[in-house]
Structures are given as C-alpha cells and as structure tokens.
Short mmCIF file of C-alpha atoms and ligand atoms in Angstrom, two decimals:
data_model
loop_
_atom_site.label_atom_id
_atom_site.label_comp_id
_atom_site.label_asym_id
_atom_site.label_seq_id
_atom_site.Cartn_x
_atom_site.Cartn_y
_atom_site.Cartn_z
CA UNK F 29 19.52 24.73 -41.36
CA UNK F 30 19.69 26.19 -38.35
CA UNK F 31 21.60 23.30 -35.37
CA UNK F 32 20.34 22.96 -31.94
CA UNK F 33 22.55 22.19 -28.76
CA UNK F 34 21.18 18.97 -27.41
CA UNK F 35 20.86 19.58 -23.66
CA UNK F 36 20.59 16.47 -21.79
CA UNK F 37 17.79 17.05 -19.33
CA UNK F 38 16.59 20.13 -20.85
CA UNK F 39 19.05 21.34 -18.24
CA UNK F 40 18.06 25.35 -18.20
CA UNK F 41 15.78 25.40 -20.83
CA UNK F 42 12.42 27.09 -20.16
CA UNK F 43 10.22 24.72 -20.64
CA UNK F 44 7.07 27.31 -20.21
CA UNK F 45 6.67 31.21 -18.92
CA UNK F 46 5.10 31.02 -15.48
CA UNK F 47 3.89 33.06 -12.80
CA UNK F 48 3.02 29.79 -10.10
CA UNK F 49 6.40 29.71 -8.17
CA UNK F 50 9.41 31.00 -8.37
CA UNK F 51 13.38 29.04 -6.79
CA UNK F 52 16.26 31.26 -6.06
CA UNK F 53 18.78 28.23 -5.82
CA UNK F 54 21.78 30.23 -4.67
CA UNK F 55 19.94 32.27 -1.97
CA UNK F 56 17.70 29.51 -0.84
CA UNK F 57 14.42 30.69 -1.70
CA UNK F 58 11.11 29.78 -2.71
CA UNK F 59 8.05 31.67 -3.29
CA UNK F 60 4.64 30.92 -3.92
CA UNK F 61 3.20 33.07 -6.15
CA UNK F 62 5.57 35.46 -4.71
CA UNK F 63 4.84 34.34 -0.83
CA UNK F 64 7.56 32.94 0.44
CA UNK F 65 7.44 29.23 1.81
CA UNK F 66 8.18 30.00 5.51
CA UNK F 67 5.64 32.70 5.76
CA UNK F 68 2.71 30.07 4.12
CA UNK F 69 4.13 26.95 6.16
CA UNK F 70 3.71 29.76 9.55
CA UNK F 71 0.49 31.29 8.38
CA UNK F 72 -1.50 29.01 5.75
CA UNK F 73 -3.30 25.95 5.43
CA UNK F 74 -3.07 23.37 2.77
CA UNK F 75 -6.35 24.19 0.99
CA UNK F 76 -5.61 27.68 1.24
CA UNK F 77 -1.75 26.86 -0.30
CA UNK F 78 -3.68 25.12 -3.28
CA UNK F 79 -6.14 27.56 -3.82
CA UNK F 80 -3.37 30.34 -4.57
CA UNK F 81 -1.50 28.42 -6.48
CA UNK F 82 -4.51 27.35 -8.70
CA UNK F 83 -6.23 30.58 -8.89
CA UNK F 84 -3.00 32.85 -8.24
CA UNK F 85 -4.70 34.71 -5.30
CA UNK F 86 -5.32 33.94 -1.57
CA UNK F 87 -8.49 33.38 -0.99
CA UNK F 88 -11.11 36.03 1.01
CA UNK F 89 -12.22 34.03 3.95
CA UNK F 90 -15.85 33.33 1.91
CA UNK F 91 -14.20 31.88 -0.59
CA UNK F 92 -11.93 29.77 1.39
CA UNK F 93 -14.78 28.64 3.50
CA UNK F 94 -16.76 27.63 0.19
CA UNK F 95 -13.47 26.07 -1.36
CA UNK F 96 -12.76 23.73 2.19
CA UNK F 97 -16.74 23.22 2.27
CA UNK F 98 -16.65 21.50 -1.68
CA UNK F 99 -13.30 19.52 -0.78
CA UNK F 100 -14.75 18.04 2.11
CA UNK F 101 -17.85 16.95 0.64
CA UNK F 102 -15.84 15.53 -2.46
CA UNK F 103 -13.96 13.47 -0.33
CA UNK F 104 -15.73 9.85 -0.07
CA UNK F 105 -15.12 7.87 -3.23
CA UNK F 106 -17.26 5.45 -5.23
CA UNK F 107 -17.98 1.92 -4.20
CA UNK F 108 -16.88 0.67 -7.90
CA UNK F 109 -13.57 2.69 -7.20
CA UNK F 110 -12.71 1.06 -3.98
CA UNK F 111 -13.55 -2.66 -5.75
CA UNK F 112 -11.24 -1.51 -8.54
CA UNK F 113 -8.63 -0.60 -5.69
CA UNK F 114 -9.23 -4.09 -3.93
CA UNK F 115 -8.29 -6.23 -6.89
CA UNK F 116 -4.79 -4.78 -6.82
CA UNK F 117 -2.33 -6.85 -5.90
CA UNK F 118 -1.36 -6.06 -1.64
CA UNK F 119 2.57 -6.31 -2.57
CA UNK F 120 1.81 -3.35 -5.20
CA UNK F 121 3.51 -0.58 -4.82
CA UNK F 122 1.04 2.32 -3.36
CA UNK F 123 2.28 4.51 -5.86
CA UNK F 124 1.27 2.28 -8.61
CA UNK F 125 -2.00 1.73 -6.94
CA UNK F 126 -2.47 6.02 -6.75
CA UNK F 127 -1.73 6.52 -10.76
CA UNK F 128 -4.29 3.74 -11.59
CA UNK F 129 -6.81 4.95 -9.21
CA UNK F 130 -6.00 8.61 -10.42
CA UNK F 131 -6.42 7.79 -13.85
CA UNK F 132 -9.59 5.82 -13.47
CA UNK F 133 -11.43 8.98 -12.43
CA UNK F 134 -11.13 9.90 -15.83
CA UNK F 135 -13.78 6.88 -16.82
CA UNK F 136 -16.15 8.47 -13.68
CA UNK F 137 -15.82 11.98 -14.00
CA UNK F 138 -14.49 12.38 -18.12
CA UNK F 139 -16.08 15.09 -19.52
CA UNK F 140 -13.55 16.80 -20.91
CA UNK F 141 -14.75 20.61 -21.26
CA UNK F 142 -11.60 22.68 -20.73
CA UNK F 143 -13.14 25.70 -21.61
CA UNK F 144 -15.74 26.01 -18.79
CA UNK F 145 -14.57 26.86 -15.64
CA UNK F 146 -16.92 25.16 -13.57
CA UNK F 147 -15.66 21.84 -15.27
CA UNK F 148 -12.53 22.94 -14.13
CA UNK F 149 -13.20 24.10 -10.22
CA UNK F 150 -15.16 20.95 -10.31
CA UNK F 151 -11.81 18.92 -11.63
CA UNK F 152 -9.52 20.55 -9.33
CA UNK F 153 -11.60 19.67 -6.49
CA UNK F 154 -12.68 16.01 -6.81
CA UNK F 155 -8.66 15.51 -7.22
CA UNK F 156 -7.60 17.39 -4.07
CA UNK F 157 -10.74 15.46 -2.23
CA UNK F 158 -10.37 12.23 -3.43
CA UNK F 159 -6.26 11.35 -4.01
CA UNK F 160 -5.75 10.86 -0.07
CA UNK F 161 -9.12 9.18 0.07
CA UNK F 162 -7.92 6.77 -2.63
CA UNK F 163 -3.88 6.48 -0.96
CA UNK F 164 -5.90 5.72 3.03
CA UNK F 165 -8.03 3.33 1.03
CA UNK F 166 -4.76 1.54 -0.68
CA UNK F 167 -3.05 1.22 2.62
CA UNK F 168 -6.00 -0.17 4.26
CA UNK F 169 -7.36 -2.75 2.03
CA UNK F 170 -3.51 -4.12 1.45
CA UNK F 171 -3.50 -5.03 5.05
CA UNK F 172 -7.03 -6.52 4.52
CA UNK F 173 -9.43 -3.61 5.87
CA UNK F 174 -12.09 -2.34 4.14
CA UNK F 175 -10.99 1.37 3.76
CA UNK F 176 -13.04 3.81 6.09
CA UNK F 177 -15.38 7.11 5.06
CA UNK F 178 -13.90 10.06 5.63
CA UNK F 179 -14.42 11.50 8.89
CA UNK F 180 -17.20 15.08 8.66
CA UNK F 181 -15.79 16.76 11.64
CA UNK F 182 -12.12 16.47 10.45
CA UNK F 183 -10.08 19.22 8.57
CA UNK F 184 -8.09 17.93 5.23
CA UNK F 185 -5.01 16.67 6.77
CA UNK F 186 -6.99 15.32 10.23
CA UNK F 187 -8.76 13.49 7.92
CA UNK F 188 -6.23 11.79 6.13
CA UNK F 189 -4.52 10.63 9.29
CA UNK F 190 -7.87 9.50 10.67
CA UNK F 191 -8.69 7.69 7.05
CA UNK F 192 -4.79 6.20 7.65
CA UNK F 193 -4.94 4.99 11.28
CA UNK F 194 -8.42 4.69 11.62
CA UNK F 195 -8.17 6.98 14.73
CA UNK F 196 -8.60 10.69 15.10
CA UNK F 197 -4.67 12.55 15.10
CA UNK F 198 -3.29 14.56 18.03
CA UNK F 199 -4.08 18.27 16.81
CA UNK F 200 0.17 19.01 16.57
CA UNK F 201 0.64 16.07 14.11
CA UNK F 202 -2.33 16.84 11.91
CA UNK F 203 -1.04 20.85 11.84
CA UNK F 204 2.94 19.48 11.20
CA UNK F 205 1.33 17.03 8.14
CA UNK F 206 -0.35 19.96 7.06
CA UNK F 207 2.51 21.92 6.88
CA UNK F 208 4.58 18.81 5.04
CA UNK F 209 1.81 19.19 2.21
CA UNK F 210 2.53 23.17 1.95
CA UNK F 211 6.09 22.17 1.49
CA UNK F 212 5.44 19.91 -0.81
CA UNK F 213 2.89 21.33 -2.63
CA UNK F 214 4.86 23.27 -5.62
CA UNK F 215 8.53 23.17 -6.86
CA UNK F 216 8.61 24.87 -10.57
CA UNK F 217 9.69 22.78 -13.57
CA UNK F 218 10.57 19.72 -11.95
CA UNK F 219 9.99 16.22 -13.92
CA UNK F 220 6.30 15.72 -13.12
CA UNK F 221 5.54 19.10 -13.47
CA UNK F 222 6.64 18.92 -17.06
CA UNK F 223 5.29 16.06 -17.79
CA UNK F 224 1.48 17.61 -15.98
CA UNK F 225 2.00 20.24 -18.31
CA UNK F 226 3.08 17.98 -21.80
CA UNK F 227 0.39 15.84 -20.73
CA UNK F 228 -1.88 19.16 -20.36
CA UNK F 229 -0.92 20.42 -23.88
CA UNK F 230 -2.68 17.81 -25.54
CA UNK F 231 -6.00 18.59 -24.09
CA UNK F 232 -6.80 15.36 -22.69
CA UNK F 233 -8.46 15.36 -18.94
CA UNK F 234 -6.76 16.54 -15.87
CA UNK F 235 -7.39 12.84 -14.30
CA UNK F 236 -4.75 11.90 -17.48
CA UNK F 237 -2.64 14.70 -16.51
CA UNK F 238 -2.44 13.94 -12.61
CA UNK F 239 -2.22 10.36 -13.20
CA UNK F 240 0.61 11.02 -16.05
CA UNK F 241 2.46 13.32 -13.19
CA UNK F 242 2.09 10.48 -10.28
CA UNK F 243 3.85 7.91 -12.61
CA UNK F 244 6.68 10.66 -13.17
CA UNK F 245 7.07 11.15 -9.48
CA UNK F 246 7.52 7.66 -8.29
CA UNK F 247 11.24 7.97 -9.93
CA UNK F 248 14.11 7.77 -7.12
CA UNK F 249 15.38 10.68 -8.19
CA UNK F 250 12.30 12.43 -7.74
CA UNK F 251 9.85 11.71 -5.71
CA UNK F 252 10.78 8.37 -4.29
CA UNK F 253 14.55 9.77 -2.61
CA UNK F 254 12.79 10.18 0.84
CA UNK F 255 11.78 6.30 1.10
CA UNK F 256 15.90 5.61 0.46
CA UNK F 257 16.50 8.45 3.01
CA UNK F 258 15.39 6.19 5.89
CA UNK F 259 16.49 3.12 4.67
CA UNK F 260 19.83 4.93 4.66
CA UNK F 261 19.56 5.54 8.59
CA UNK F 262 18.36 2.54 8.84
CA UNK F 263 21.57 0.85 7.07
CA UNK F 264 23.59 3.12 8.86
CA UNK F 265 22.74 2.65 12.19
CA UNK F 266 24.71 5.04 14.38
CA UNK F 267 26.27 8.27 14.94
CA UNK F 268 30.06 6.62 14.75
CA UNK F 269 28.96 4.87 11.41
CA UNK F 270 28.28 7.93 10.41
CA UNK F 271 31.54 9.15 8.79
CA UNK F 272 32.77 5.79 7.71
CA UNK F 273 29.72 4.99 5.57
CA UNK F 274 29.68 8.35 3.85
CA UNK F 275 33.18 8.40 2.90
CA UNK F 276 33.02 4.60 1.62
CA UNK F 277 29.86 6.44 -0.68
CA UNK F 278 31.99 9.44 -2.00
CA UNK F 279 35.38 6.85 -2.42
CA UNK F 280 32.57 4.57 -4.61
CA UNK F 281 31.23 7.82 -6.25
CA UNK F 282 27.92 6.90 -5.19
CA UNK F 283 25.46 9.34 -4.46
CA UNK F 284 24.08 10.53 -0.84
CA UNK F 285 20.28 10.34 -0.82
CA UNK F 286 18.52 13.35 0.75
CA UNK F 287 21.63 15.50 -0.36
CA UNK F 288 21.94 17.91 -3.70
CA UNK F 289 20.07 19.69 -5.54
CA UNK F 290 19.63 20.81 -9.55
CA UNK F 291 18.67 24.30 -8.12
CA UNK F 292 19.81 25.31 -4.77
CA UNK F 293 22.74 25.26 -4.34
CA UNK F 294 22.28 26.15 -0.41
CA UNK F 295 20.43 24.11 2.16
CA UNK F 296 16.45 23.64 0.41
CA UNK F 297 14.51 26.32 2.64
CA UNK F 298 11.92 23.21 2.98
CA UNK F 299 14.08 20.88 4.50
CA UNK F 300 15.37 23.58 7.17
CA UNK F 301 11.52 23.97 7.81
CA UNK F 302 11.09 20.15 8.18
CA UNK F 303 14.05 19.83 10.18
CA UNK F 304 11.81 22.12 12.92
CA UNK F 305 8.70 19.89 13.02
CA UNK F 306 10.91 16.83 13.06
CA UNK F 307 12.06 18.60 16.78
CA UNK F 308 8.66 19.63 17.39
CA UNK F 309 7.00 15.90 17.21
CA UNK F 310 10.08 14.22 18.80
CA UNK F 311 9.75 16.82 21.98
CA UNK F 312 6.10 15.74 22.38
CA UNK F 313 5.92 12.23 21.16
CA UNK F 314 9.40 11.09 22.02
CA UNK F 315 13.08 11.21 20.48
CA UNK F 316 13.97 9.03 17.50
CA UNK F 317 17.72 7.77 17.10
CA UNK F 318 17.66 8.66 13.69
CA UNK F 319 17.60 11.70 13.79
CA UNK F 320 21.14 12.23 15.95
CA UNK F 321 22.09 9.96 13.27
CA UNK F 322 20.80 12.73 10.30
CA UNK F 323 22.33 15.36 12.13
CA UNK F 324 25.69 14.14 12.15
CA UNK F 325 25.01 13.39 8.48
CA UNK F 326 24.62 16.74 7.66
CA UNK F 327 27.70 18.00 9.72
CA UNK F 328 29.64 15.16 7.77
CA UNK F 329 28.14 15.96 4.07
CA UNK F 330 28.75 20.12 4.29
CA UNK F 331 32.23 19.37 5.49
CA UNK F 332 33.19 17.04 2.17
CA UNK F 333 30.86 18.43 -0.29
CA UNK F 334 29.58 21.57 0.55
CA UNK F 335 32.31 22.82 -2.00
CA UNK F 336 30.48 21.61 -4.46
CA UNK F 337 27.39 23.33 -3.17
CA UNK F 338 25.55 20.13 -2.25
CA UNK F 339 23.50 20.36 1.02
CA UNK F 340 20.27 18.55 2.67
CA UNK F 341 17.23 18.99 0.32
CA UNK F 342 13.47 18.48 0.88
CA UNK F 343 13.51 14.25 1.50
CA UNK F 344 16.37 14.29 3.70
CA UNK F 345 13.98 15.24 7.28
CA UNK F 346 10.79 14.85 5.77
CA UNK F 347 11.35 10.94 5.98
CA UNK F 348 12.16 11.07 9.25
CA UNK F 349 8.33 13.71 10.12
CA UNK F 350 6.34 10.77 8.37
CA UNK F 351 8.29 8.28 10.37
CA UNK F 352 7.02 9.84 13.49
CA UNK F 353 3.72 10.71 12.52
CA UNK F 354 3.28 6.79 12.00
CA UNK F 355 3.46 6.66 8.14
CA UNK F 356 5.01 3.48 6.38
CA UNK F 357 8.02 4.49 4.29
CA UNK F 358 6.22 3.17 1.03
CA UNK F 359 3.54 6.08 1.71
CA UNK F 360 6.51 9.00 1.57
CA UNK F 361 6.18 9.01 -2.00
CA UNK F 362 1.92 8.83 -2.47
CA UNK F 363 2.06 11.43 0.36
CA UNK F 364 4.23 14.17 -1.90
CA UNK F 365 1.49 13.11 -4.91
CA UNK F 366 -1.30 14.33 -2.18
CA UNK F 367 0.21 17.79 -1.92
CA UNK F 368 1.82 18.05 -5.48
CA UNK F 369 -1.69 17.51 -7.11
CA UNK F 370 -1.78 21.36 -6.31
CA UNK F 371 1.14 22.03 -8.28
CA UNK F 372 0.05 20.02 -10.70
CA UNK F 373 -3.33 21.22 -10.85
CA UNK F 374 -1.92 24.93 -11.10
CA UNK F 375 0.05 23.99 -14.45
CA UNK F 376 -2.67 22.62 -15.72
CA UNK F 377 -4.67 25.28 -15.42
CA UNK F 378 -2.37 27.59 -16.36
CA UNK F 379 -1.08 25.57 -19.63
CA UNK F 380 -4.93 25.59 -20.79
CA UNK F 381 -4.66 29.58 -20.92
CA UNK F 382 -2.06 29.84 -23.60
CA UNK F 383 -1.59 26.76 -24.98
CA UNK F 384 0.54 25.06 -27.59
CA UNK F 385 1.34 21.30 -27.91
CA UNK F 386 4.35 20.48 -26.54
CA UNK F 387 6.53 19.14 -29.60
CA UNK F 388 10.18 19.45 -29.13
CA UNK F 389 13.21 18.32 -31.43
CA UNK F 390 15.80 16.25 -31.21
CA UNK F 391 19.02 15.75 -32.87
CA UNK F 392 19.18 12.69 -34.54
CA UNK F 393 22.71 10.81 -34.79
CA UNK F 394 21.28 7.95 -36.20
CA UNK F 395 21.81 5.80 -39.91
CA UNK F 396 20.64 7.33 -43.22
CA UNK F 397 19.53 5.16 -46.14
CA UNK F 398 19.91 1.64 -44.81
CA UNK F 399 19.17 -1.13 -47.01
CA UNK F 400 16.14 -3.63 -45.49
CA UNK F 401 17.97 -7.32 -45.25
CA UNK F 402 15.67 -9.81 -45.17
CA UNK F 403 15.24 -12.30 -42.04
CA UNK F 404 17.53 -15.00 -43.19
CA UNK F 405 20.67 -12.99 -43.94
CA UNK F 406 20.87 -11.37 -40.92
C1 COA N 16 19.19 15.70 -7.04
C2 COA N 16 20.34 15.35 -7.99
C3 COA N 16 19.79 14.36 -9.05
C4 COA N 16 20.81 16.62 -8.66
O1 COA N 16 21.71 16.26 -9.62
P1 COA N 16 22.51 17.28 -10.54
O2 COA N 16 22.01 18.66 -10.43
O3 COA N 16 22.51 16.66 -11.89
O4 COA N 16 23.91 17.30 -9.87
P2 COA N 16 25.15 16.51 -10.40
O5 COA N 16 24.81 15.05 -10.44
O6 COA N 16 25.61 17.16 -11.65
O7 COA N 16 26.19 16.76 -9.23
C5 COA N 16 27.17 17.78 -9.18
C6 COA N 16 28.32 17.26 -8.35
O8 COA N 16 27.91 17.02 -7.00
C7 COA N 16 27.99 15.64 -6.68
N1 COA N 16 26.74 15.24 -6.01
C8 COA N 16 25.48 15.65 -6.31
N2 COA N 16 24.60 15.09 -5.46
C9 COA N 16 25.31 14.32 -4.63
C10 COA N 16 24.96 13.49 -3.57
N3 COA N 16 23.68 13.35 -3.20
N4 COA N 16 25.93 12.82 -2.94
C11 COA N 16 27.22 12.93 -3.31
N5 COA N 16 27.63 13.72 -4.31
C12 COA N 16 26.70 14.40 -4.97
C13 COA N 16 28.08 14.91 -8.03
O9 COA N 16 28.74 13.67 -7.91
C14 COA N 16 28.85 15.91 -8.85
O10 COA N 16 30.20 15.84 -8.48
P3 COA N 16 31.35 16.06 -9.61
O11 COA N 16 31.15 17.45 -10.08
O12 COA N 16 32.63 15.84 -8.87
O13 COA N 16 31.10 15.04 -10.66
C15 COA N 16 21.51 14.71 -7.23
O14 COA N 16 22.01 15.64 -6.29
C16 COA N 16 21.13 13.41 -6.54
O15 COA N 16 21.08 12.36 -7.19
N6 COA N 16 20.86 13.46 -5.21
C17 COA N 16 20.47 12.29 -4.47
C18 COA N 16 19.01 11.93 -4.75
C19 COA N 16 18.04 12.87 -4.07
O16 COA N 16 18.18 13.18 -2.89
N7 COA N 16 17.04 13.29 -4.85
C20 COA N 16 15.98 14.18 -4.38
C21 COA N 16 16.07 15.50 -5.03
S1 COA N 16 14.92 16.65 -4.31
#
C-alpha cells in the first residue's frame, strides 16, 4: 500500500493546474493572467480586472462597455432580500450578514445549469452587482437606515461609496477604492480559493460556492488580519511605543499582524502599492498619525525579522486606505469578499471545465477494532 506524507496545510501541494494568476514569492511578484499587478492597478478598472480573470482575456472596449452596462443594471437587490437582511441581528458581524445574504441568492436565482454559458455570464454578474449592494445595505440598516438604490450615474466603486455614505465620493477616493479591489481581487490557492473551488467540484451553484468562500475568508488569518492591523495602531499608539511593543510580541512569540507571508518572502507587491494611495489620500484629505506609526513598524519588523524573510503583506496599509476613505474596520473584511468574488468567480469557472470532485485522503492514526461498552460501564 502505497503511504502518503501528511502535509499539514496542504503546504505545497497543488491543489489544481491553473492559468488565473500566478505569485513569485521570492521576487515579489504577481501576475494576472500574466499582467502584472502594478501595470492593472496603473491602467485597469475593477470590472475590467474581473472580466480577465473570469474569461482569461481583457476585454475589447465593446465588450467591456456591455460587461459594465449588465453589472450596473444588476446592481439593485430584491425587496424580500433586504427584509431578510433587516432581521439580522445589528451586533452581527457584516461578514456573517454577506455569506447569508450570498447564499440566499441561491433560493432567487438557483437554477443550476453549469453547462450553459449564459447561466454562467448571468451568475458571474448578479454576484459582482449585487455583493456590495448587499454589504452598503448591511451597514446601513444596522445603524437603522433603510439601505439606498444604487446610484445610475455612478461607476462600480463610486457606487459603493455612495450606497456606503449615502453621498456621492470625491473622484480620487472612488479611483484609490477601485484600485484596493484590483489588489484584492485574486491571490492563487489561498484558503477560500480552495474551498470556491471544493465547493465548485461538487456542482452545486456558484451562490453556494461564493457564500462557502466568504465564510472561509472571515478567518484572522485570512481575510480578517487587516481589521487587527488597526486595532494594533490603535493599541500602540505612538511612534516611541513602537519598538517596545514589538519586541514584548517577538519575546511572547506572538505574531505581528499585517507582517509574513506563506509565499513571498519579500515585501507583498500589493501592500507597496497600497502604501502609495495611503500617501495619496492623506496629501489631499489630511495626514493620519497612524500611519508614522506603520512606518516605523515596518523599519522595526525588517530590522528583527527580515532574516526570516517576513515583511509587510497586503492588510498591513490597506487598513489604514479604508480608514481614510471613511470605512468602519468591521467592513475591511466584507470589502476583500467584494473584490475576491472575482477570484472566486474565475475558479469556479475554471474548475467547471475539467472537473473532478475534490476527495482527498488522510492518514488515519486512529483505534482499530474497539469493543462498543455500553452506557453504564463507561
Ligand atoms: C501569514 C502567516 C499565517 C504565514 O504563516 P507561515 O507561512 O505558516 O509562516 P510561519 O508561521 O511558519 O513563520 C515562519 C517564521 O516566521 C515567524 N513569523 C511569521 N509571521 C510572523 C509575524 N507576523 N510576526 C512575527 N513572526 C512571524 C514565525 O514565528 C516563524 O518563526 P520561527 O521559524 O522562528 O518559528 C503568518 O505570517 C501570520 O500569522 N501573519 C500574521 C497574520 C497576517 O498578517 N495574516 C494575513 C496574511 S495575508
């Protein structure tokens, strides 16, 4: 009988063959379908991002026009959607509130035929439209609003600001959210990517396989690391405490959030990106404290642990954009779901084209042949 290694993690092991996006962890790169991340954050759009990813091509501007024409008209949602959404409890967690609503447009839209492209365009679409329609919505009926239509003039991201604030976004902050959604919008076999695509493999409905990836992402050592980022800064407090409080972390053994990396081993290309528009907003809409207060982080982390090859990755400055765009921390987390359905959505597609159920092994170390004893000998 042939004996496996048991890897925990699955650390290394190809988990599928893909062509989506590619990580070069000691060179600090990352492509999108072979574009790399700066060049789409400088030249691209978040539709357009998702539309390559899904359908592996950029778009000709007809077809990009047609795709941004079907998001925007896919973005209101039903009535009996938002009165699902206003029965959840307000101290919920919004990512909680984003897998239920995710999965419950499964009951509205299940049809369930995977083989007909149209069903899927159709699919990809009312996800990309509707998740930030359904994560504005949460936000504002917690604080006891009803949640407002989406806006007809506005682009995707102006949109979701406007849906968020209620008012219409300076043009810079819409563009720099824009570009946070690019960044966020694929990252290879990561944990919700794997679980999109075991989800996928069974050939249930993509609503299933989104919602199954939002629960996977909420995880603080996925998704959820950029919330902790700020309340970090916020614990810290300032520049001087700085040095004291990371070296009372690495004397505990305890973990930096915002730092390390299971692939790059360099600083993430994304969060040297980030670190830009976090200037860019605070030179037109005013400095923030904590950022002086990341910056010495940094200087303070490579000098202990850059040994070790652990640098800032994608949550450490992307808190600290949402923080400035006006975004409550518990929204960090919904806000990477918003851009990662892409990803998501590009798996899933691409899992239906060769697929196999996912069934691994395992290596059991458990009892053989135990004996049943009966309740009252026990
Ligand atoms: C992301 C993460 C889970 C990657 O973990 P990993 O690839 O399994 O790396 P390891 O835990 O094996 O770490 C390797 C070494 O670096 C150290 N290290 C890794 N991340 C660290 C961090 N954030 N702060 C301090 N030390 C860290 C580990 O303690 C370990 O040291 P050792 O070899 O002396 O034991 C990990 O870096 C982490 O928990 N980071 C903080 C959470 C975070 O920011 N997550 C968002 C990821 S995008």
């Amino acid at each position: 009988m042939m004996v496996c290694e048991y890897k925990p993690g699955l650390d290394g092991i190809p988990a599928a063959q893909s062509s989506i996006s590619n990580v070069d962890g000691q060179k600090g790169i990352l492509e999108y379908r072979g574009i790399r991340i700066e060049e789409l954050a400088e030249k691209s759009t978040f539709l357009e991002t998702a539309y390559l990813l899904i359908w592996g091509e950029l778009p000709t501007s007809n077809e990009l026009a047609a795709f941004e024409d079907e998001v925007h008209s896919h973005r209101r949602i039903k009535y009996h959607i938002c009165d699902m959404m206003k029965c959840f409890p307000e101290s919920g967690h919004p990512m909680d509130a984003l897998q239920a609503s995710a999965a419950a447009l499964g009951l509205f839209y299940s049809r369930r035929d995977l083989n007909n492209p149209a069903y899927i365009r159709d699919a990809v679409v009312r996800l990309i439209a509707k998740i930030p329609t359904m994560v504005a919505a949460f936000q504002l009926m917690r604080n006891g609003n009803d949640a407002i239509r989406p806006h007809a003039d506005l682009d995707y991201s102006g949109n979701f600001l406007y849906m968020l604030n209620e008012k219409e976004p300076d043009p810079l902050a819409a563009r720099i959210f824009d570009i946070c959604l690019i960044l966020h919008a694929e990252h290879t076999m990561n944990a919700s990517t794997f679980s999109a695509r075991v989800t996928a493999s069974t050939l249930t409905d993509p609503y299933a396989v989104v919602a199954s990836a939002v629960g996977t992402l909420g995880g603080p050592l996925h998704g959820g690391a950029n919330e902790e980022v700020i309340e970090m800064l916020e614990e810290i407090g300032s520049v001087e405490n700085v040095r004291p409080y990371i070296e009372d972390r690495l004397e505990r053994k305890a973990k930096i959030m915002g730092f390390g990396h299971r692939v790059y081993k360099v600083k993430d290309p994304r969060a040297t990106i980030l670190q830009n528009l976090a200037e860019q907003l605070f030179t037109k809409f005013g400095h923030d404290k904590y950022y002086d207060i990341a910056v010495e982080m940094e200087r303070v982390v490579q000098e202990k642990l850059s040994h070790k090859g652990i640098y800032p990755n994608v949550d450490f400055y992307s808190g600290l954009v949402y923080r400035k765009l006006g975004i409550p921390t518990d929204l960090f987390t919904p806000i990477f779901a918003i851009a990662r359905v892409a990803g998501w959505l590009a798996h899933w597609k691409e899992q239906l084209e060769e697929n196999r159920i996912f069934r691994p092994t395992q290596v059991y170390d458990g009892k053989h042949d135990v004996s049943y004893t009966p309740i009252d000998q026990r």
